[in-house]
Tab-separated table of C-alpha atoms in Angstrom:
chain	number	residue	atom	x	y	z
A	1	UNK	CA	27.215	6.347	14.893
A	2	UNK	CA	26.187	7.989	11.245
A	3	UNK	CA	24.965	4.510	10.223
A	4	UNK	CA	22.514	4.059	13.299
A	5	UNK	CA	21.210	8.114	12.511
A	6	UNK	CA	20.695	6.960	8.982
A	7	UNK	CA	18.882	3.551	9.568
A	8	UNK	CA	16.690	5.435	12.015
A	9	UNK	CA	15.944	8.211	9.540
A	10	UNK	CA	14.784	5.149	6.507
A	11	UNK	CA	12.595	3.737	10.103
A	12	UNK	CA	11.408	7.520	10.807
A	13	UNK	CA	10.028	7.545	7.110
A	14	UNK	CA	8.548	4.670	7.120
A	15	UNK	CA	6.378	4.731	10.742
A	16	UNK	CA	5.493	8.363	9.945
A	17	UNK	CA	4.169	7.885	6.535
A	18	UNK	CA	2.366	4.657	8.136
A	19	UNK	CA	1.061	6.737	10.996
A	20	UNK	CA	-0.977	8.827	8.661
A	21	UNK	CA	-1.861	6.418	6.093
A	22	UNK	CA	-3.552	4.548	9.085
A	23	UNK	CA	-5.644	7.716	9.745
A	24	UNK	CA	-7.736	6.708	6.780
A	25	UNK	CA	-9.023	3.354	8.539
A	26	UNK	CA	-12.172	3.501	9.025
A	27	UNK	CA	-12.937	7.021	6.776
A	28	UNK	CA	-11.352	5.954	3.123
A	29	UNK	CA	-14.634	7.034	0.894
A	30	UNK	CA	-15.104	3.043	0.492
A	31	UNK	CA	-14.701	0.068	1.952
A	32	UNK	CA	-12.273	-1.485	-0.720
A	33	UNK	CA	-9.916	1.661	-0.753
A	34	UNK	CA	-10.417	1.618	3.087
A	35	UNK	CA	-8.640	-2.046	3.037
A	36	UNK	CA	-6.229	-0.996	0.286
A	37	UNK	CA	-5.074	1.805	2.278
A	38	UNK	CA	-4.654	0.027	5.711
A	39	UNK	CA	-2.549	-2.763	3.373
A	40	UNK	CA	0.033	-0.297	2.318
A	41	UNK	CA	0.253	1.132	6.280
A	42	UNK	CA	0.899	-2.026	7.396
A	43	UNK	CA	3.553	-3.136	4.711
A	44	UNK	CA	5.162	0.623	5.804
A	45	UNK	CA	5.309	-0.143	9.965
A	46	UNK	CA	6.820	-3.405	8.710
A	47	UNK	CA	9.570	-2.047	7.214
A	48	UNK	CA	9.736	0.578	9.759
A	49	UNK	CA	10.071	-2.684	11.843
A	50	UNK	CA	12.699	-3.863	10.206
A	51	UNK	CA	14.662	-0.644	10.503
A	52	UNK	CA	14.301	-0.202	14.118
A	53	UNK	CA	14.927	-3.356	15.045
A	54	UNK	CA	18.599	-2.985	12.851
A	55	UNK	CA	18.800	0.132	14.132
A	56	UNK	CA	18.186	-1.018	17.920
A	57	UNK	CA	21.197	-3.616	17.644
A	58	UNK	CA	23.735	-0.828	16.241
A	59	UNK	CA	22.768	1.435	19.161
A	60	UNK	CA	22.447	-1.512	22.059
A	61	UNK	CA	22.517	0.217	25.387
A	62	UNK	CA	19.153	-1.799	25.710
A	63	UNK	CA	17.367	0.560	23.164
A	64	UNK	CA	14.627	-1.267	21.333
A	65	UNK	CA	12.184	-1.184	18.239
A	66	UNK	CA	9.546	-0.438	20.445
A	67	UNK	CA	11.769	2.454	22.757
A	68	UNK	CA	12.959	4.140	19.542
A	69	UNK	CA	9.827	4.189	18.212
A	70	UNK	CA	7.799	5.613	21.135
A	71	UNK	CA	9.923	6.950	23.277
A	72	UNK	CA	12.004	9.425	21.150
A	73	UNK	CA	11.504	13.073	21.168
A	74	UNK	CA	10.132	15.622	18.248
A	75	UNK	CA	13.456	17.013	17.344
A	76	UNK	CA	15.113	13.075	17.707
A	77	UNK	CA	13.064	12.295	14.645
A	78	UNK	CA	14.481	12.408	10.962
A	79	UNK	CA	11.911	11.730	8.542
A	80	UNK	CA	11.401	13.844	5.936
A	81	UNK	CA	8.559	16.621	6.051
A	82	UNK	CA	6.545	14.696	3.196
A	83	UNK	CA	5.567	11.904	4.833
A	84	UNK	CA	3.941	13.839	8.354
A	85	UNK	CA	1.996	16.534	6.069
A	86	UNK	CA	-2.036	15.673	6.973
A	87	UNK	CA	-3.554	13.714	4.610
A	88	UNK	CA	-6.239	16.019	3.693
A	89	UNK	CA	-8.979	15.303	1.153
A	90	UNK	CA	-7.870	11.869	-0.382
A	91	UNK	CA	-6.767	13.543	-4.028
A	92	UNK	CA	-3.935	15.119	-1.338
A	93	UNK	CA	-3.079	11.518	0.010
A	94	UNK	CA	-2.707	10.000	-3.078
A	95	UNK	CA	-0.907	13.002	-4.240
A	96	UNK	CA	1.664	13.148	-1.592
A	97	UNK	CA	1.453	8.896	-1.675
A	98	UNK	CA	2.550	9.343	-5.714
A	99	UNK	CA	5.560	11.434	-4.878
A	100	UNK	CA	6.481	9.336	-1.941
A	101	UNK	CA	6.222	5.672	-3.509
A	102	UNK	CA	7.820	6.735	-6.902
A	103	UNK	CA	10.798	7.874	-4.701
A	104	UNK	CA	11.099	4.594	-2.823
A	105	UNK	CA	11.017	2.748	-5.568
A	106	UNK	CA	13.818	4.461	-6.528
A	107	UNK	CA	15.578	4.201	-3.423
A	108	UNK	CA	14.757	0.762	-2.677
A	109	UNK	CA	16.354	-0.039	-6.227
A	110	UNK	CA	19.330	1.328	-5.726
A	111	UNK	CA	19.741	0.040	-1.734
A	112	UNK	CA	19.589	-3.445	-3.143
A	113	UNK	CA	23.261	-2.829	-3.901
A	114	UNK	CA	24.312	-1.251	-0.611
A	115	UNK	CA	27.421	-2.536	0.834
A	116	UNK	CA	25.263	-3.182	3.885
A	117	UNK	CA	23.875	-6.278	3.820
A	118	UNK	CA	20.882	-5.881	6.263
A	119	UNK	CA	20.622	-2.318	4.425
A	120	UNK	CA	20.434	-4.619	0.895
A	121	UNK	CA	18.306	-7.219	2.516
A	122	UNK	CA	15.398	-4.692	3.380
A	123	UNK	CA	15.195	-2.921	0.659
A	124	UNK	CA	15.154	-6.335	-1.543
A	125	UNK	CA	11.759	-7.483	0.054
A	126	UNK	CA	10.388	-3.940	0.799
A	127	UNK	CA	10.836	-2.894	-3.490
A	128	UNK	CA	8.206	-6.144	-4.224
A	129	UNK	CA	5.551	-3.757	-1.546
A	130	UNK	CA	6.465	-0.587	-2.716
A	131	UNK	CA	5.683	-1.671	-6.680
A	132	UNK	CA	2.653	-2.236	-5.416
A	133	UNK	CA	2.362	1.128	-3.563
A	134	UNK	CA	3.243	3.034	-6.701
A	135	UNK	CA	0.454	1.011	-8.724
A	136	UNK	CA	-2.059	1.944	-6.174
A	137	UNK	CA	-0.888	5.527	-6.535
A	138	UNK	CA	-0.519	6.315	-9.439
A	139	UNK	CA	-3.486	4.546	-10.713
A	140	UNK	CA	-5.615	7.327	-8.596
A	141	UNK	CA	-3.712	10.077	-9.737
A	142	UNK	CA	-4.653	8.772	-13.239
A	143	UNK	CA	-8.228	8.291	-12.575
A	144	UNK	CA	-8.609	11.672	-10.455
A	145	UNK	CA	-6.542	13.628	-13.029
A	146	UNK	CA	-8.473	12.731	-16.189
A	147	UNK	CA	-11.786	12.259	-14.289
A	148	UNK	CA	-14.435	14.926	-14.234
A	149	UNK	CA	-14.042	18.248	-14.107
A	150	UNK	CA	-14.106	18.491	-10.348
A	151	UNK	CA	-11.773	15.578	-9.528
A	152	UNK	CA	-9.274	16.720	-11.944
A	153	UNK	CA	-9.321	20.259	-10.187
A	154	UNK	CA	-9.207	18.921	-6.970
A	155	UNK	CA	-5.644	16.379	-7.595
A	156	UNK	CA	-4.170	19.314	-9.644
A	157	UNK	CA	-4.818	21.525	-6.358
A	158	UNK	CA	-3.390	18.706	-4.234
A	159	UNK	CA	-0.364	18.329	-6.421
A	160	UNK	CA	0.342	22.046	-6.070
A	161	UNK	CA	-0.164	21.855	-2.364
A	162	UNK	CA	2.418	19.122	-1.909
A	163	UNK	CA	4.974	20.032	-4.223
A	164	UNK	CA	7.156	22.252	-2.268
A	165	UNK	CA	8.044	19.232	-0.183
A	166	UNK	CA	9.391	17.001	-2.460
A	167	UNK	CA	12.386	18.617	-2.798
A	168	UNK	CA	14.055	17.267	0.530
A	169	UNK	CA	14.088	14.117	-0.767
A	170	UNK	CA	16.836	14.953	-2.785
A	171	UNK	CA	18.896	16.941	-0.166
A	172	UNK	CA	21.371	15.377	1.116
A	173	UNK	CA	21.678	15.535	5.112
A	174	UNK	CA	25.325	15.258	6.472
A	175	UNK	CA	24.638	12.102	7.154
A	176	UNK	CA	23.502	11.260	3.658
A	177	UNK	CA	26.158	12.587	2.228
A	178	UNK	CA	28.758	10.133	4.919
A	179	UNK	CA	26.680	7.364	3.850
A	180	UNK	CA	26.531	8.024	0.189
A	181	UNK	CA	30.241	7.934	0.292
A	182	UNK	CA	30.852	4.640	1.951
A	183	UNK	CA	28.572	2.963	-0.423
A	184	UNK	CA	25.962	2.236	2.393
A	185	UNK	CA	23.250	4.772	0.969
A	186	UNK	CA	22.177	5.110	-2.519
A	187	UNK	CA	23.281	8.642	-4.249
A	188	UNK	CA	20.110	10.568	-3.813
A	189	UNK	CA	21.095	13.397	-5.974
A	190	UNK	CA	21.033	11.076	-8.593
A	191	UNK	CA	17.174	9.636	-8.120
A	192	UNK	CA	15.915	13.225	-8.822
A	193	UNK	CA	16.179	12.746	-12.526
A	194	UNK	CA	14.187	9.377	-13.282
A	195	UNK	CA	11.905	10.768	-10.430
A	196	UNK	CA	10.784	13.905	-11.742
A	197	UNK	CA	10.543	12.059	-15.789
A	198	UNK	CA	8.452	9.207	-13.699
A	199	UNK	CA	6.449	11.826	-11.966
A	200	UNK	CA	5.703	13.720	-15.410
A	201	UNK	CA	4.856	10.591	-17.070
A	202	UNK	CA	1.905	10.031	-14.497
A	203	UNK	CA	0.926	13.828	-14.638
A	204	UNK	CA	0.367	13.727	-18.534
A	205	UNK	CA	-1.573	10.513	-18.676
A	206	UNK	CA	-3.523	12.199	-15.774
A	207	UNK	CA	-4.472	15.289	-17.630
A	208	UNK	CA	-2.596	17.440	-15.097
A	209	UNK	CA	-0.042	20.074	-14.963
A	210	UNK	CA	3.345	19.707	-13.272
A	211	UNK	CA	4.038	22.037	-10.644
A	212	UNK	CA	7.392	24.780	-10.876
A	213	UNK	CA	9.879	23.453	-9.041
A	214	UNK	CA	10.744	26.468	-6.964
A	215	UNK	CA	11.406	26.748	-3.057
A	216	UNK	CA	11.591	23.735	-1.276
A	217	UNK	CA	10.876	23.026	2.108
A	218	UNK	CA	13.885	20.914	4.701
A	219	UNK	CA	14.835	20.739	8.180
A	220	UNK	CA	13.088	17.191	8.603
A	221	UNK	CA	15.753	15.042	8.301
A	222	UNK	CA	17.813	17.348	10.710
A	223	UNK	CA	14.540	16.648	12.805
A	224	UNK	CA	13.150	20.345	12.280
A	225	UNK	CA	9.615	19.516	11.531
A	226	UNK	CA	5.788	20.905	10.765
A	227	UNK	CA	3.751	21.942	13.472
A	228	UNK	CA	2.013	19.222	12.647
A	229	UNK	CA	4.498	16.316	13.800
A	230	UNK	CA	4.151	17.113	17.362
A	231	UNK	CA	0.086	16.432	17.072
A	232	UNK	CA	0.969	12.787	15.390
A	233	UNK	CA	3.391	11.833	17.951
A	234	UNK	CA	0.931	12.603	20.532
A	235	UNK	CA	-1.499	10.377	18.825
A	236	UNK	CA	1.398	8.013	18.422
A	237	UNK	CA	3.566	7.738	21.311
A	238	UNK	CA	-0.186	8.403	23.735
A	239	UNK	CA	-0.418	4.736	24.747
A	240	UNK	CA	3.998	4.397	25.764
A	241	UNK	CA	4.180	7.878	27.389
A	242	UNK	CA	1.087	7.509	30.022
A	243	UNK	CA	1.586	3.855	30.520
A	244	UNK	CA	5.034	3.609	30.262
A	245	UNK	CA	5.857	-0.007	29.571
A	246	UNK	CA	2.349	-1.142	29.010
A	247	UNK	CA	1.517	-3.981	26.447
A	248	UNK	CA	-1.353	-6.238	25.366
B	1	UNK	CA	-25.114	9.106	-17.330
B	2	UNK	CA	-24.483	9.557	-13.600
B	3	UNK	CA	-23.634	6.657	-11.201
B	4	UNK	CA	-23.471	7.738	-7.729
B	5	UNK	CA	-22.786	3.806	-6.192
B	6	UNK	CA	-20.130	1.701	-7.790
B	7	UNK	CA	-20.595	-1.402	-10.141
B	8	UNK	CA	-20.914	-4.724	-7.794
B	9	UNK	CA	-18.456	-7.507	-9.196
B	10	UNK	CA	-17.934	-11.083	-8.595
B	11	UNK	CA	-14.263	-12.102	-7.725
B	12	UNK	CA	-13.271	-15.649	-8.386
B	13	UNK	CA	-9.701	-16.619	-6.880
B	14	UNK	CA	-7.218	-19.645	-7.816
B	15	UNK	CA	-5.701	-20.725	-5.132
B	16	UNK	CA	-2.695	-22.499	-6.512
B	17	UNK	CA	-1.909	-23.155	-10.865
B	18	UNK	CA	-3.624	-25.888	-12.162
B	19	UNK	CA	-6.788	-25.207	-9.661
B	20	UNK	CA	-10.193	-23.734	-10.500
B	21	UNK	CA	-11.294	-20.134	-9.575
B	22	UNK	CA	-13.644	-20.666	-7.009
B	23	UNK	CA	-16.202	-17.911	-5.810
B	24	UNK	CA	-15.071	-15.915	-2.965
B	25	UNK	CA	-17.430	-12.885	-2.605
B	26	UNK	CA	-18.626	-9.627	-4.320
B	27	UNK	CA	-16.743	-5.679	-4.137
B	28	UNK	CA	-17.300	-2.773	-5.481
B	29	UNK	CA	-15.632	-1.024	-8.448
B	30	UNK	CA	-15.942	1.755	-11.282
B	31	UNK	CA	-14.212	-0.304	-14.099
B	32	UNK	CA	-12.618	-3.841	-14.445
B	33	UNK	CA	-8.976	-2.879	-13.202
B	34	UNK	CA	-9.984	-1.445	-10.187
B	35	UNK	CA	-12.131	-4.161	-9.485
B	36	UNK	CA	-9.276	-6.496	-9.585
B	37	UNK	CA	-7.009	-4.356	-7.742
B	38	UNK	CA	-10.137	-4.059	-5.085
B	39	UNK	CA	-10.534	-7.479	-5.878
B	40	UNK	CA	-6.574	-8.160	-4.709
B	41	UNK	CA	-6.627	-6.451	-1.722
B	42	UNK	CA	-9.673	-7.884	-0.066
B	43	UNK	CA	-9.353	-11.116	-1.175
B	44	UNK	CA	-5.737	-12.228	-1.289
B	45	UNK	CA	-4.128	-10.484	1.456
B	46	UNK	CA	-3.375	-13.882	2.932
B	47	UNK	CA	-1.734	-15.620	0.210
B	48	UNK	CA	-5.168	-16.317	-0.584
B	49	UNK	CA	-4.346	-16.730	-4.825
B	50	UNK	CA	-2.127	-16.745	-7.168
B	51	UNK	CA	-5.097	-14.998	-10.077
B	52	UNK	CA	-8.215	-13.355	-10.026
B	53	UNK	CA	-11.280	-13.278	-11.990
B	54	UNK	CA	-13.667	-10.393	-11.548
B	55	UNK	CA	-17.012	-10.775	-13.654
B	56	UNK	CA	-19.387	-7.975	-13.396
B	57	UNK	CA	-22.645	-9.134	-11.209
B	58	UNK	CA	-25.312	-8.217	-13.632
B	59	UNK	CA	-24.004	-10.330	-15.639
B	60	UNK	CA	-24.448	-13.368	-13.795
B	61	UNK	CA	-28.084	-15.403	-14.785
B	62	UNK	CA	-29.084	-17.380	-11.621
B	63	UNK	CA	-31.169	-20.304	-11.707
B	64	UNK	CA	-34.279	-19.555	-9.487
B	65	UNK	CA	-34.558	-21.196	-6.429
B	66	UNK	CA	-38.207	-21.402	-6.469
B	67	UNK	CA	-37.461	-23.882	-9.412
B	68	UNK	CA	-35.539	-26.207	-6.727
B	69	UNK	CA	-38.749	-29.058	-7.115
B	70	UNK	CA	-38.489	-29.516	-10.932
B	71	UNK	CA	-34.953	-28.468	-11.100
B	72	UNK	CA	-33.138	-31.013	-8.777
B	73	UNK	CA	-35.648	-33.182	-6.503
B	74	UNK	CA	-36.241	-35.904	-9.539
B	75	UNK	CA	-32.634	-36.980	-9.252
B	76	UNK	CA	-33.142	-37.748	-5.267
B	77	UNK	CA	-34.255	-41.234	-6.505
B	78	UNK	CA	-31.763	-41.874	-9.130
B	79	UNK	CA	-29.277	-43.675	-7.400
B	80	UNK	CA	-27.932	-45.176	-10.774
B	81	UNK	CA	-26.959	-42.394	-12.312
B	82	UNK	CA	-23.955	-42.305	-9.582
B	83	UNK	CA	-20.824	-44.777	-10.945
B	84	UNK	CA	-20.802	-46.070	-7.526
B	85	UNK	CA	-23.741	-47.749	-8.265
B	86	UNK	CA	-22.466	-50.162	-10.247
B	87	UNK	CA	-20.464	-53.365	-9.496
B	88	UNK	CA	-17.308	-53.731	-11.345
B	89	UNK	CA	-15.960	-56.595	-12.283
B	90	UNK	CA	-12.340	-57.204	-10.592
B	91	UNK	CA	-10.290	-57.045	-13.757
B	92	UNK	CA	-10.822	-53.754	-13.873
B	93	UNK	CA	-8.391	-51.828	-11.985
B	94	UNK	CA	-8.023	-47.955	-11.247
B	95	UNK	CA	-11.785	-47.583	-11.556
């Protein structure tokens, strides 16, 4: 019961995050960072794939990847509030993409040694992607950061902006905590520490300043979200919920 | 200086070690690493290579192909320049 809620919180993540990145197709300010983009969505609703499908098998009862995915409510969903905040300008995408991939890194690390084997198996070939992620990321923070004046004012702005939800990464949910315990979920407590020195790293050799850590925002992985989740799951779940059933 | 477009680059992709890099088409980029990143995610998403080259396109001298008379017609009639021409004689093996 807690492992299915936690494999379908790792899935939430990853089709949320992928739901927005996927906004950018066809708008990315060019063509090769419009392909880049859509690369890293795709390599997220993979994994995301991966997780439902796991998850879909620990549930049975005929759920599916597809039924868990478009057919669950608001307050049924348990990714974290990062990943669903709009993308904004694209200094605020890569911004919130920095925070997010340096995390998963770390997470996907550590998960190689769950005592789950699927759990171990996923994160194994989702940590060569997410390398890749972080590259992309943290590259443009670089570049933005220690750019021209107006570039550099715009990341530090979007840094700022999404700061207050990185905390929840680090929170454990009671089902966290159940899974940290049983060896099935990496300690996340522990990730803050290399996350935040990784993070700095990337905010010096951008030029920028690193946000005080004050008030954090939760309630996302206890599926208390933004207003604006409910506007991407009617983008998302459109297609399912007024042609229930309908495929290609 | 101020460049509102982005340099245009040439990527050239090996497709397995021990292969050339063959031409595979142009992107844009502001400095060399992006264009191979740029370069990787255009290009490669298929398994496509396993290294890039990315040379900047201005810096790539082109024959002209108004030249194409004096440049290449003379060898249409220089059959014996191929090896193929030649008979070998049947001693000679792995030829």
């Amino acid at each position: 019961m807690s492992l299915e809620k936690y494999v379908l919180h790792l899935a939430d993540n990853a089709l949320i995050y992928s739901q927005r990145l996927c906004e950018w197709c066809g708008h990315a300010p060019e063509l090769e960072v419009d392909i880049a983009i859509s690369n890293i969505a795709l390599d997220h609703i993979g994994a995301s794939r991966s997780f439902y499908q796991y998850a879909a098998t620990l549930i049975g009862n005929g759920a599916t990847e597809d039924s868990l995915a478009f057919l669950r409510k608001e307050r049924e969903f348990a990714n974290i509030l990062l990943v669903e905040q709009t993308n904004g300008n694209f200094a605020k995408t890569m911004a919130r993409a920095l925070c997010y991939d340096t995390f998963m890194q770390l997470l996907y690390t550590a998960m190689k040694n769950s005592k789950d084997e699927m759990l171990a198996a996923i994160a194994e070939k989702s940590l060569k992607e997410v390398n890749y992620h972080y590259r992309f990321s943290s590259e443009w923070v670089i570049r933005l950061g220690d750019g021209t004046p107006e570039s550099k004012q715009k990341m530090q702005t979007a840094i700022d902006e999404i700061w207050n939800y990185t905390g929840e990464m680090f929170m454990p949910s009671n089902i966290d905590t159940e899974m940290m315990a049983n060896g099935v979920a990496p300690d996340i407590t522990a990730l803050q520490a290399p996350w935040l020195q990784k993070i700095k790293e990337v905010l010096a050799e951008a030029t920028l300043v690193l946000p005080e850590s004050g008030w954090m925002h939760s309630g996302g992985k206890n599926g208390v979200h933004s207003e604006q989740m409910g506007f991407l799951l009617a983008d998302l779940q459109y297609m399912q919920r007024a042609f229930p059933s309908a495929e290609w | 200086m101020q460049q509102n477009e982005w340099l245009l680059w040439e990527v050239f992709v090996r497709s397995k070690a021990g292969l050339d890099h063959k031409h595979v088409g142009s992107i844009h980029a502001s400095d060399a690493a992006m264009a191979i990143e740029n370069a990787r995610d255009v290009y490669t998403r298929r398994q496509e290579g396993v290294s890039i080259w990315v040379v900047e396109s201005n810096q790539i001298h082109a024959s002209n192909p108004a030249d194409a008379e004096s440049f290449y017609e003379p060898m249409n009639d220089k059959v014996y320049r191929h090896p193929t021409f030649y008979d070998l004689p049947d001693e000679l093996k792995h030829m």
